XYZ file of C-alpha atoms in Angstrom:
753
model
C -28.339 13.995 50.967
C -31.508 15.134 52.793
C -33.225 12.442 54.825
C -36.713 11.253 53.944
C -38.139 12.327 57.308
C -36.904 15.865 56.867
C -38.378 15.976 53.433
C -41.737 14.782 54.744
C -41.710 17.389 57.513
C -40.879 20.105 55.082
C -43.622 18.874 52.810
C -46.193 18.970 55.578
C -45.188 22.480 56.479
C -45.659 23.509 52.902
C -49.115 21.953 52.620
C -50.302 23.682 55.822
C -49.429 27.119 54.492
C -52.353 29.535 54.183
C -54.032 29.447 50.760
C -54.025 32.607 48.674
C -56.881 35.032 49.146
C -59.965 35.051 46.901
C -58.990 38.395 45.409
C -55.578 37.062 44.499
C -57.178 34.052 42.884
C -59.357 36.329 40.750
C -56.294 38.264 39.613
C -54.297 35.189 38.550
C -55.555 31.632 38.318
C -52.614 29.239 38.631
C -52.478 26.595 35.895
C -52.709 22.974 36.742
C -49.533 21.561 38.260
C -48.244 25.104 38.872
C -46.852 26.379 42.123
C -50.389 27.163 43.212
C -51.499 23.526 42.954
C -49.889 22.005 46.032
C -51.624 18.624 45.633
C -49.232 17.477 42.874
C -46.724 14.928 44.261
C -43.862 16.943 42.788
C -44.331 19.613 45.467
C -43.367 17.128 48.124
C -39.753 17.644 47.030
C -39.798 21.307 45.977
C -40.971 24.626 47.277
C -42.167 27.773 45.564
C -39.923 30.801 46.125
C -41.801 33.401 44.081
C -45.199 32.636 42.548
C -45.022 35.581 40.136
C -41.693 34.604 38.591
C -42.465 30.894 39.038
C -39.164 30.450 40.836
C -38.913 27.112 42.642
C -36.288 25.370 44.747
C -35.505 21.670 44.974
C -35.496 20.480 48.577
C -33.006 17.714 47.820
C -30.230 19.672 46.091
C -31.243 23.303 46.870
C -31.067 24.215 43.181
C -33.298 27.126 42.200
C -34.888 27.233 38.752
C -37.915 28.587 36.912
C -40.725 26.144 36.275
C -43.701 24.255 37.562
C -44.532 20.742 38.679
C -43.799 19.412 35.169
C -40.169 20.578 35.288
C -39.817 19.426 38.885
C -40.826 15.897 37.872
C -38.241 15.821 35.062
C -35.653 17.270 37.446
C -36.275 14.435 39.878
C -36.617 11.745 37.172
C -33.325 12.788 35.569
C -34.653 12.766 31.993
C -32.485 15.754 30.930
C -35.606 17.200 29.305
C -35.079 20.970 29.496
C -33.856 20.729 33.077
C -30.779 19.252 34.672
C -31.121 16.093 36.828
C -31.147 16.277 40.592
C -27.808 14.916 41.861
C -29.163 14.101 45.344
C -32.335 12.287 44.337
C -32.536 8.805 45.944
C -33.008 5.884 43.498
C -36.494 5.031 44.760
C -37.720 8.619 44.261
C -36.071 8.832 40.873
C -37.742 5.571 39.826
C -41.127 6.867 41.004
C -40.957 10.040 38.942
C -39.421 8.271 35.962
C -42.548 6.120 35.754
C -44.694 9.271 35.930
C -42.772 11.198 33.269
C -42.607 8.166 30.980
C -46.361 7.792 31.226
C -46.978 11.455 30.437
C -44.606 11.419 27.471
C -46.102 8.200 26.165
C -49.589 9.680 26.201
C -48.393 12.710 24.257
C -46.605 10.630 21.643
C -49.510 8.216 21.275
C -51.535 11.153 20.027
C -49.007 11.245 17.182
C -49.508 7.493 16.589
C -46.042 6.599 17.847
C -45.266 3.279 19.509
C -42.874 3.607 22.433
C -40.326 1.076 23.589
C -39.020 2.415 26.873
C -35.604 1.079 27.790
C -34.695 1.316 31.469
C -31.557 3.062 32.651
C -28.649 0.913 33.703
C -28.935 1.901 37.347
C -32.755 2.049 37.630
C -35.117 -0.848 37.267
C -38.527 0.440 36.184
C -41.331 -1.210 38.020
C -44.809 -2.246 36.977
C -47.041 0.294 35.342
C -47.519 1.949 32.019
C -43.812 2.263 31.393
C -43.155 -1.344 32.283
C -45.855 -2.440 29.912
C -44.486 -0.230 27.217
C -41.079 -1.857 27.630
C -42.349 -5.104 26.215
C -43.976 -3.633 23.151
C -42.760 -4.660 19.703
C -40.536 -2.086 18.065
C -41.992 -0.388 15.031
C -40.609 1.955 12.425
C -41.809 5.043 14.274
C -40.774 3.765 17.688
C -38.704 5.868 20.086
C -36.638 4.667 23.019
C -36.598 6.629 26.283
C -33.266 8.292 25.439
C -34.830 9.534 22.194
C -38.179 10.521 23.761
C -36.688 13.209 25.940
C -33.437 14.089 24.210
C -34.917 14.988 20.855
C -37.878 16.926 22.170
C -41.494 16.586 21.140
C -41.291 18.523 17.869
C -38.237 16.672 16.573
C -39.682 13.353 17.672
C -42.893 14.182 15.859
C -41.050 15.035 12.629
C -38.734 12.000 12.627
C -41.586 9.720 13.581
C -43.922 10.910 10.848
C -41.134 10.729 8.271
C -40.249 7.213 9.333
C -43.733 5.815 9.728
C -45.731 7.561 7.009
C -43.250 8.875 4.410
C -41.375 5.727 3.518
C -43.191 5.341 0.226
C -42.877 9.063 -0.506
C -39.108 8.880 -0.004
C -38.904 5.828 -2.246
C -40.697 7.697 -5.041
C -38.406 10.727 -4.605
C -35.294 8.534 -4.693
C -36.467 6.905 -7.901
C -36.926 10.311 -9.515
C -33.484 11.461 -8.366
C -31.879 8.284 -9.711
C -33.646 8.720 -13.049
C -32.361 12.298 -13.174
C -28.816 10.900 -12.849
C -29.395 8.272 -15.552
C -31.088 10.461 -18.145
C -28.583 13.303 -17.822
C -25.419 11.154 -17.698
C -24.429 12.465 -14.266
C -21.551 10.503 -12.666
C -22.694 8.433 -9.705
C -19.914 9.776 -7.449
C -21.699 13.158 -7.488
C -23.943 11.624 -4.816
C -20.899 11.601 -2.497
C -20.270 15.332 -2.778
C -20.933 17.716 0.100
C -23.024 19.957 -2.143
C -25.368 17.096 -3.014
C -26.192 16.383 0.629
C -26.414 20.048 1.593
C -28.806 20.688 -1.290
C -31.349 18.197 0.046
C -30.931 19.428 3.622
C -31.950 22.923 2.539
C -34.837 21.660 0.409
C -36.087 19.721 3.440
C -35.916 22.855 5.593
C -38.119 24.663 3.070
C -40.707 21.921 3.178
C -43.635 21.257 0.850
C -43.966 23.553 -2.119
C -40.263 24.105 -2.786
C -39.763 25.454 -6.303
C -36.355 24.514 -7.776
C -34.246 27.204 -9.470
C -35.141 27.884 -13.077
C -32.841 27.645 -16.070
C -32.353 31.417 -16.007
C -31.625 31.515 -12.259
C -28.957 28.829 -12.560
C -27.448 30.360 -15.683
C -27.454 34.009 -14.540
C -28.573 34.836 -10.997
C -26.796 32.193 -8.953
C -23.808 31.911 -11.279
C -23.202 35.635 -10.787
C -23.657 35.174 -7.040
C -21.014 32.444 -6.731
C -18.728 34.149 -9.209
C -18.793 37.237 -6.975
C -18.297 35.249 -3.773
C -15.385 33.226 -5.123
C -13.852 36.344 -6.663
C -13.703 37.790 -3.148
C -11.957 34.641 -1.916
C -9.453 34.784 -4.765
C -8.835 38.465 -4.010
C -7.920 37.415 -0.474
C -4.997 35.440 -1.874
C -3.306 38.610 -3.102
C -1.856 39.355 0.331
C -0.074 36.004 0.115
C 1.184 36.819 -3.381
C 2.650 40.094 -2.119
C 4.337 38.422 0.856
C 5.779 35.310 -0.750
C 5.583 35.972 -4.453
C 3.701 33.554 -6.662
C 3.899 31.279 -9.679
C 1.671 31.712 -12.705
C 0.965 28.301 -14.203
C -0.379 28.039 -17.719
C -1.139 25.050 -19.850
C -2.438 24.816 -23.386
C -4.444 21.843 -24.594
C -6.657 20.908 -27.485
C -10.145 19.533 -26.971
C -11.990 16.983 -29.100
C -13.189 19.709 -31.421
C -9.594 20.823 -32.007
C -10.088 24.047 -30.083
C -7.073 25.400 -28.200
C -7.755 26.275 -24.569
C -5.286 28.097 -22.314
C -5.790 27.784 -18.553
C -4.107 30.101 -16.051
C -3.678 29.304 -12.349
C -1.751 31.116 -9.616
C 0.158 29.180 -6.952
C 1.361 30.436 -3.563
C 1.858 28.823 -0.124
C -1.776 29.599 0.683
C -2.898 27.420 -2.221
C -3.643 27.383 -5.923
C -6.420 29.442 -7.481
C -7.834 29.307 -10.984
C -7.573 32.702 -12.642
C -9.063 32.328 -16.097
C -9.467 30.143 -19.154
C -8.929 31.541 -22.648
C -10.250 30.055 -25.862
C -7.251 30.632 -28.109
C -8.639 28.807 -31.138
C -8.643 31.936 -33.280
C -5.170 33.005 -32.158
C -2.190 31.835 -34.151
C 0.108 29.698 -32.000
C 3.110 31.954 -32.438
C 5.489 33.001 -29.712
C 4.372 36.627 -29.982
C 0.709 35.790 -29.427
C 1.446 33.442 -26.547
C 3.755 36.034 -25.007
C 1.031 38.694 -25.225
C -1.488 36.476 -23.396
C 0.958 35.525 -20.637
C 2.150 39.106 -20.263
C -1.422 40.308 -19.800
C -1.902 37.786 -16.992
C 1.330 38.938 -15.314
C -0.017 42.476 -15.457
C -3.305 41.330 -13.923
C -1.604 39.501 -11.050
C 0.984 42.254 -10.571
C 4.544 42.087 -11.860
C 5.911 42.785 -8.388
C 4.157 39.628 -7.133
C 5.207 37.203 -9.870
C 8.478 35.322 -9.358
C 8.090 32.807 -12.159
C 5.831 31.677 -14.981
C 5.652 27.934 -15.594
C 4.564 26.452 -18.937
C 5.242 23.267 -20.824
C 8.360 23.039 -22.969
C 6.824 23.447 -26.428
C 8.882 25.641 -28.771
C 6.355 28.480 -28.863
C 6.064 28.580 -25.063
C 9.824 28.519 -24.677
C 10.206 31.444 -27.090
C 7.373 33.311 -25.367
C 9.095 32.746 -22.021
C 12.303 34.284 -23.313
C 10.384 37.326 -24.565
C 8.681 37.620 -21.184
C 12.005 37.582 -19.318
C 13.330 40.287 -21.629
C 10.411 42.557 -20.799
C 9.980 41.636 -17.142
C 13.437 41.773 -15.583
C 12.423 40.492 -12.136
C 10.839 37.155 -12.958
C 11.775 33.817 -14.508
C 10.185 31.612 -17.097
C 10.703 27.932 -16.242
C 9.467 24.819 -18.013
C 7.119 22.452 -16.197
C 9.201 19.904 -14.292
C 6.519 17.231 -14.625
C 6.476 17.721 -18.402
C 10.284 17.536 -18.620
C 10.443 14.354 -16.548
C 7.717 12.846 -18.691
C 9.812 13.660 -21.756
C 12.722 11.797 -20.141
C 10.505 8.754 -19.724
C 9.372 9.137 -23.326
C 12.996 9.146 -24.449
C 13.583 5.974 -22.429
C 10.761 4.300 -24.317
C 11.795 5.562 -27.755
C 15.589 5.546 -27.610
C 16.500 2.504 -25.524
C 15.848 -0.695 -27.513
C 14.978 -2.780 -24.464
C 12.280 -0.327 -23.362
C 11.054 0.143 -26.926
C 10.523 -3.601 -27.228
C 9.135 -4.363 -23.760
C 6.479 -1.647 -23.324
C 4.514 -2.603 -26.508
C 4.479 -6.205 -25.297
C 3.019 -5.062 -21.989
C 0.372 -3.069 -23.869
C -0.397 -6.145 -25.961
C -1.216 -8.075 -22.784
C -3.510 -5.442 -21.303
C -5.331 -4.525 -24.526
C -5.959 -8.203 -25.295
C -7.304 -9.013 -21.829
C -9.443 -5.892 -21.452
C -10.887 -6.394 -24.918
C -12.687 -9.545 -23.846
C -15.216 -9.765 -21.058
C -14.498 -13.415 -20.326
C -10.788 -12.688 -19.876
C -11.485 -9.783 -17.544
C -13.583 -12.112 -15.385
C -10.868 -14.767 -15.554
C -8.196 -12.209 -14.636
C -10.174 -10.984 -11.634
C -10.468 -14.524 -10.323
C -6.688 -14.884 -10.361
C -5.809 -11.373 -9.131
C -8.640 -11.139 -6.598
C -10.385 -8.326 -8.500
C -7.266 -6.193 -8.974
C -6.856 -4.536 -12.385
C -3.628 -4.199 -14.337
C -3.921 -0.597 -15.481
C -2.149 1.981 -13.304
C -3.054 5.478 -14.536
C -0.798 8.394 -13.718
C -0.645 12.112 -14.284
C 1.416 11.681 -17.460
C 1.294 9.263 -20.350
C 4.742 7.724 -20.036
C 4.602 7.405 -16.267
C 1.431 5.394 -16.871
C 3.395 3.067 -19.144
C 5.957 2.242 -16.480
C 3.497 2.073 -13.598
C 1.412 -0.380 -15.597
C 4.519 -2.450 -16.315
C 5.067 -2.435 -12.562
C 1.519 -3.648 -11.995
C 2.005 -6.415 -14.557
C 5.152 -7.438 -12.739
C 3.344 -7.396 -9.390
C 0.885 -9.932 -10.822
C 3.368 -11.928 -12.857
C 2.635 -15.173 -11.013
C -1.130 -14.709 -11.345
C -0.855 -14.019 -15.082
C 1.377 -17.024 -15.628
C -1.035 -19.214 -13.672
C -3.945 -17.842 -15.666
C -2.377 -18.648 -19.040
C -1.356 -22.113 -17.805
C -4.790 -22.919 -16.389
C -7.246 -25.398 -17.894
C -9.778 -22.568 -18.041
C -7.553 -20.768 -20.550
C -6.461 -23.858 -22.434
C -10.042 -24.992 -23.017
C -11.243 -21.592 -24.216
C -11.424 -20.840 -27.922
C -9.292 -17.748 -27.316
C -6.303 -19.975 -26.578
C -6.376 -21.120 -30.190
C -6.696 -17.665 -31.750
C -3.713 -15.913 -33.310
C -3.620 -13.056 -30.802
C -4.255 -15.412 -27.898
C -1.228 -17.502 -28.828
C 0.943 -14.367 -29.110
C -0.130 -13.028 -25.693
C 0.333 -16.432 -24.094
C 3.892 -16.610 -25.424
C 4.659 -13.163 -24.028
C 3.310 -13.992 -20.574
C 5.102 -17.340 -20.386
C 8.402 -15.919 -21.655
C 10.904 -15.715 -18.820
C 12.996 -13.122 -20.641
C 10.009 -10.764 -20.980
C 9.622 -10.539 -17.204
C 13.342 -9.966 -16.751
C 13.169 -7.139 -19.287
C 10.197 -5.630 -17.441
C 12.247 -5.572 -14.250
C 15.127 -3.905 -16.067
C 12.811 -1.202 -17.426
C 11.437 -0.533 -13.954
C 14.922 -0.124 -12.498
C 15.570 2.743 -14.857
C 12.182 4.446 -14.678
C 10.961 4.228 -11.088
C 13.544 6.633 -9.558
C 12.358 9.271 -12.044
C 8.721 8.539 -11.233
C 9.537 9.234 -7.594
C 10.748 12.717 -8.612
C 7.620 13.152 -10.733
C 5.498 12.306 -7.718
C 7.390 14.868 -5.641
C 7.002 17.767 -8.101
C 3.333 16.902 -8.617
C 2.612 16.929 -4.887
C 0.817 19.916 -3.360
C 1.851 18.969 0.150
C 5.068 20.973 -0.111
C 6.700 23.381 -2.545
C 9.176 21.369 -4.602
C 11.543 24.203 -5.540
C 13.873 23.480 -2.638
C 14.155 19.793 -3.471
C 14.147 19.291 -7.260
C 17.878 19.810 -7.862
C 18.871 17.362 -5.149
C 16.178 14.818 -6.054
C 17.327 14.651 -9.673
C 20.879 13.900 -8.528
C 19.567 11.223 -6.157
C 17.481 9.695 -8.954
C 20.590 9.295 -11.095
C 22.481 7.694 -8.222
C 19.596 5.319 -7.543
C 19.536 4.276 -11.189
C 23.272 3.622 -11.057
C 23.077 1.585 -7.860
C 20.105 -0.431 -9.134
C 22.335 -1.659 -11.973
C 25.191 -2.363 -9.547
C 27.282 0.396 -11.095
C 27.643 -1.345 -14.458
C 28.332 1.561 -16.806
C 26.804 0.092 -19.926
C 23.511 -0.452 -18.137
C 22.964 2.988 -16.630
C 24.935 5.312 -18.952
C 22.252 5.468 -21.724
C 19.687 6.454 -19.078
C 21.990 9.063 -17.584
C 22.681 10.569 -20.991
C 18.957 11.036 -21.632
C 18.427 12.605 -18.212
C 21.424 14.936 -18.596
C 20.351 16.057 -22.035
C 16.879 17.083 -20.842
C 18.158 18.475 -17.533
C 20.917 20.633 -19.029
C 18.837 22.019 -21.898
C 15.445 22.386 -20.228
C 15.121 21.777 -16.515
C 18.357 23.102 -15.002
C 17.353 26.623 -13.957
C 18.811 29.180 -11.520
C 15.677 28.982 -9.373
C 16.214 25.254 -8.844
C 19.823 25.897 -7.794
C 18.779 28.679 -5.429
C 16.170 26.384 -3.934
C 18.828 23.846 -3.046
C 21.221 26.529 -1.736
C 18.600 27.984 0.625
C 17.183 24.638 1.800
C 18.388 24.138 5.409
C 17.376 20.484 5.376
C 19.949 19.831 2.653
C 22.600 22.425 3.576
C 22.767 21.347 7.229
C 22.831 17.642 6.424
C 26.072 15.777 7.203
C 28.466 15.660 4.280
C 27.005 18.614 2.392
C 29.498 20.270 0.029
C 28.959 23.555 -1.793
C 28.743 23.205 -5.547
C 29.923 26.007 -7.848
C 27.027 25.426 -10.225
C 24.516 25.752 -7.389
C 26.201 28.863 -6.002
C 26.219 30.522 -9.430
C 22.514 29.773 -9.828
C 21.730 31.277 -6.436
C 23.557 34.535 -7.210
C 21.886 34.691 -10.625
C 18.538 34.650 -8.773
C 19.738 37.289 -6.341
C 20.635 39.631 -9.197
C 17.343 39.085 -10.994
C 14.880 39.086 -8.118
C 16.379 41.906 -6.045
C 16.626 45.290 -7.801
C 17.959 47.400 -4.967
C 21.793 47.073 -4.738
C 21.750 47.898 -1.030
C 19.171 45.222 -0.266
C 21.085 42.788 -2.459
C 24.256 43.447 -0.454
C 22.404 42.819 2.819
C 21.124 39.483 1.520
C 24.648 38.491 0.492
C 26.032 39.450 3.903
C 23.276 37.625 5.782
C 23.938 34.483 3.767
C 27.144 34.035 5.760
C 25.154 33.652 8.982
C 22.858 31.148 7.282
C 25.761 29.042 6.001
C 27.512 29.122 9.403
C 24.261 28.426 11.329
C 24.688 31.570 13.413
C 21.979 33.420 15.332
C 18.553 31.747 15.165
C 19.602 29.520 12.292
C 21.511 27.211 14.609
C 19.481 27.274 17.793
C 17.867 24.203 19.305
C 14.401 25.010 17.997
C 15.588 25.599 14.438
C 17.494 22.312 14.459
C 14.524 20.356 15.760
C 12.141 22.056 13.294
C 14.131 20.796 10.305
C 12.268 17.523 10.658
C 8.722 18.784 11.109
C 8.296 22.178 9.426
C 8.011 23.099 5.785
C 10.760 25.265 4.335
C 8.561 28.380 4.316
C 7.524 27.758 7.935
C 11.155 27.307 8.933
C 12.269 30.555 7.319
C 9.312 32.453 8.770
C 10.157 31.175 12.258
C 13.956 31.516 12.327
C 14.858 34.061 9.657
C 13.246 37.031 11.365
C 16.627 38.523 12.412
C 17.694 38.522 8.766
C 14.733 40.244 7.151
C 16.197 40.759 3.675
C 17.475 37.197 3.394
C 14.176 35.889 4.801
C 12.228 37.788 2.129
C 14.469 36.421 -0.617
C 14.365 32.824 0.669
C 10.581 32.822 1.025
C 10.127 34.016 -2.563
C 12.306 31.182 -3.857
C 11.271 28.302 -1.617
C 7.513 28.901 -1.809
C 7.437 28.213 -5.558
C 6.101 25.186 -7.358
C 8.075 23.365 -10.052
C 5.288 22.294 -12.366
C 2.023 23.328 -13.949
C 0.373 20.109 -12.856
C -2.316 22.159 -11.127
C -3.604 22.943 -14.601
C -3.356 19.328 -15.702
C -5.210 18.044 -12.639
C -8.214 20.099 -13.688
C -8.370 19.011 -17.328
C -11.472 16.935 -16.705
C -13.270 19.914 -15.153
C -12.265 22.203 -18.012
C -13.191 19.678 -20.652
C -16.646 18.936 -19.263
C -17.530 22.602 -19.726
C -15.611 23.349 -22.901
C -16.470 20.263 -24.935
C -20.080 19.414 -24.104
C -21.648 18.536 -27.442
C -24.737 20.662 -26.882
C -22.893 23.386 -25.014
C -24.166 26.735 -26.233
C -22.741 28.811 -23.395
C -21.309 32.138 -24.371
C -17.604 32.605 -23.686
C -18.205 34.879 -20.670
C -20.703 32.483 -19.097
C -18.464 29.504 -19.791
C -15.501 31.207 -18.100
C -17.643 31.965 -15.049
C -18.721 28.327 -14.792
C -15.127 27.085 -14.986
C -13.991 29.763 -12.513
C -16.609 28.702 -9.958
C -16.147 24.970 -10.558
C -12.374 24.815 -10.345
C -11.870 27.247 -7.467
C -14.574 25.496 -5.443
C -12.663 22.235 -5.839
C -9.251 23.797 -5.222
C -10.581 25.383 -2.025
C -11.570 22.083 -0.489
C -9.334 20.224 1.900
C -6.846 18.125 -0.012
C -7.333 14.410 0.265
C -4.233 12.355 0.844
C -3.010 10.411 -2.118
C -4.027 6.806 -1.918
C -2.106 3.785 -3.028
C -5.156 1.680 -3.712
C -5.638 -0.549 -6.713
C -7.690 0.964 -9.501
C -10.528 -0.707 -11.300
C -11.006 -0.371 -15.021
C -14.160 1.724 -14.555
C -12.093 4.411 -12.835
C -9.918 5.086 -15.891
C -11.064 7.752 -18.311
C -10.843 6.476 -21.868
C -9.704 9.920 -22.940
C -6.863 10.003 -20.432
C -3.473 8.484 -19.890
C -4.569 4.858 -19.498
C -6.396 4.743 -22.815
C -3.738 3.145 -24.980
C -3.376 0.307 -22.475
C -7.032 -0.701 -22.923
C -7.686 0.275 -26.530
C -8.233 -2.126 -29.455
C -10.986 -3.726 -27.438
C -12.635 -6.644 -29.103
C -15.598 -8.844 -28.341
C -14.603 -12.420 -27.718
C -17.228 -13.617 -30.159
C -15.903 -11.422 -32.979
C -12.128 -11.457 -33.104
C -11.987 -8.880 -35.887
C -13.991 -6.150 -34.187
C -11.832 -3.366 -32.746
C -14.601 -1.584 -30.885
C -13.401 0.849 -28.211
C -14.275 0.130 -24.627
C -16.168 2.959 -22.936
C -14.892 3.122 -19.383
C -16.563 6.322 -18.291
C -16.391 10.016 -18.978
C -15.738 11.696 -15.693
C -13.044 9.826 -13.848
C -10.095 11.984 -12.867
C -6.579 10.599 -12.829
C -4.714 13.656 -11.668
C -4.271 12.458 -8.106
C -3.618 8.727 -8.411
C 0.161 8.585 -8.488
C 0.405 6.365 -5.466
C 2.962 6.011 -2.736
C 3.361 2.292 -3.302
C 6.232 2.231 -5.815
C 7.737 -1.099 -4.975
C 10.195 -2.943 -7.138
C 9.620 -6.703 -6.718
C 12.538 -8.804 -5.537
C 14.632 -10.553 -8.161
C 14.452 -14.311 -8.360
C 17.878 -15.679 -7.541
C 17.518 -18.328 -10.201
C 17.112 -15.620 -12.839
C 20.304 -13.755 -11.974
C 22.400 -15.684 -14.465
C 20.686 -14.662 -17.703
C 20.306 -10.892 -17.973
C 19.252 -9.231 -21.199
C 21.902 -8.480 -23.754
C 21.057 -4.763 -23.636
C 22.698 -4.488 -20.222
C 25.926 -6.383 -20.884
C 29.077 -4.671 -19.691
C 31.843 -3.751 -22.110
C 33.918 -6.808 -21.198
C 31.030 -9.058 -22.126
C 30.270 -10.196 -18.578
C 26.623 -10.203 -17.619
C 25.319 -7.781 -14.979
C 25.036 -9.167 -11.492
C 22.019 -7.346 -10.038
C 21.702 -7.048 -6.303
C 18.590 -8.517 -4.761
C 16.844 -5.332 -3.604
C 13.368 -3.851 -3.653
C 12.415 -0.412 -4.850
C 12.159 0.876 -1.298
C 15.922 0.348 -1.069
C 16.515 2.179 -4.338
C 14.286 5.115 -3.435
C 15.254 5.185 0.243
C 11.600 5.176 1.265
């Protein structure tokens, strides 16, 4: 660091320099505090190098920069205001110039009617003076601290200060108008959380006063065409992925409130899912031929060479159309939606197993009775700490069992509620329905039956969660997961045949007739995480399915032979398949990533494996967007032409699909989050007012909640009370008449999670 004496000597030498000539002064008059004004105290610590370029040099740190006395002061004060701080400036000099710069900045901001509260730096104690006086001033709405004074700059400080001090009332009026816009147009409140909502106001603010919002025509035509074109380009970019990996066309037909049939088509690949189109099929007869024609046209649009499978639900007309499609298109498969098939298994549980058929309606009786009366909802929330009993899921019958699970989770709270004085003293306790619900809740056998139902259903719901997930392609796991689900059901009933056999029979019937497909077998065969696991044994059924896929997906006999030959290396873990990196990556890479990384020496097999393992098993992508489709298709006053309506849905759905996926949450769901038109409806219907026991008015719980992504990760089977182990329901008696002896386990043990 330069000594003070040296600095003073240098300063004196600078002051004694000859002044510029009169002619030079006439040519250029230096501004105040410039390099030509040597009386400013800043020049004691800096020297002018070139007066024309205004180049100066700090005497303390030898840093050269362009500026005048103003920048020199900020350099020495260390304010970081458009100039870097001097690293060699002594504290006493820094304090001196900090007082000066604070005073100058305060004067400028006072012209803008801003009160300043200057906070000293941690290592500098500001002395007496203007800044010290300012430090004690009362903070106001437009007040800026020192770190804000210099960091933000004068213009930004001016804008934020004016907005804060003078536009508070203006903002309040604007917010009221925005809120009223939400109320009068029935816009869901959660729209205010969207990125587009915030960005919209940012851009309006940048425009400033006089902004004219887009007209009806601009929204309906100009900007819709703009976004349709932009998103079409994005969708076109997915085609390279379709060519590399192959893709799945997902289609789903549904009927809106006006009984119109809508068909939605999406395309899935490892890069993501894109919405292709929506077809109003109301005027088309629901025959297999018509459905086949529509699906075939979409295959043609996507490119037959890119399509590996078409996934639909398992309705008879779709199944027949799928068979026709496979006859015409020899290199693709039609497969039924795995989520739909599993839901049908759960439906069969409910309809064909007497215990389930009896228990689920009782559970619905509890929820519909409680949620039909405001006083009971309030009472319930006091006992459950504001947790609701309805657990919506992607499918109707999964919702039934998840809600039974939620009832079981809060069994003690419900029992306490119906034993409480608050319940006993209410008039509802004396009503006919109240007495029935109370008997159900206080019946020990009911809760044991609930637990029995959950043992059979929850392993299947785990598989449903897996096929519905977008985090990984499920094709390589479905076959194995279904086998594991059956084993978990068996073990949860301690291997008692009479208890698990009816469930197994239902699963096998649906699996063999609908869900067991060659693609699922090939997915298991080519999955290194399963094949290389200890104890793996080849299964003839799986091998046959894999070779069926090889024959169908690979036309060229020579290429087919190469794939078959290269399979031997894969099975024996030769070449890259068995190296250290490939072994380690089994735990942290997806199947497509693994094959891309370690199958490069077996190009033909790699191509085949990627086309199989990158596929999805369900059309749940369509189902997750029902709410978006329905808001456009079924608006009561919707007069959009078909072309315009399709553009709106195309933009809406692809914009949402393109966003980063949010992790599934296992939170508890409040009743307001459940759409009355969706899967939780029948568990809250028959709503009655507590003052009028005969009124079956429906409860409106909102129009825009989506339930497609709420299948949580918290499937937990509650432990069994040891005292209840001696009286198991008759439905699960073994053939010798002995009662089942259930093991005391939780669902995490059953599901191995």
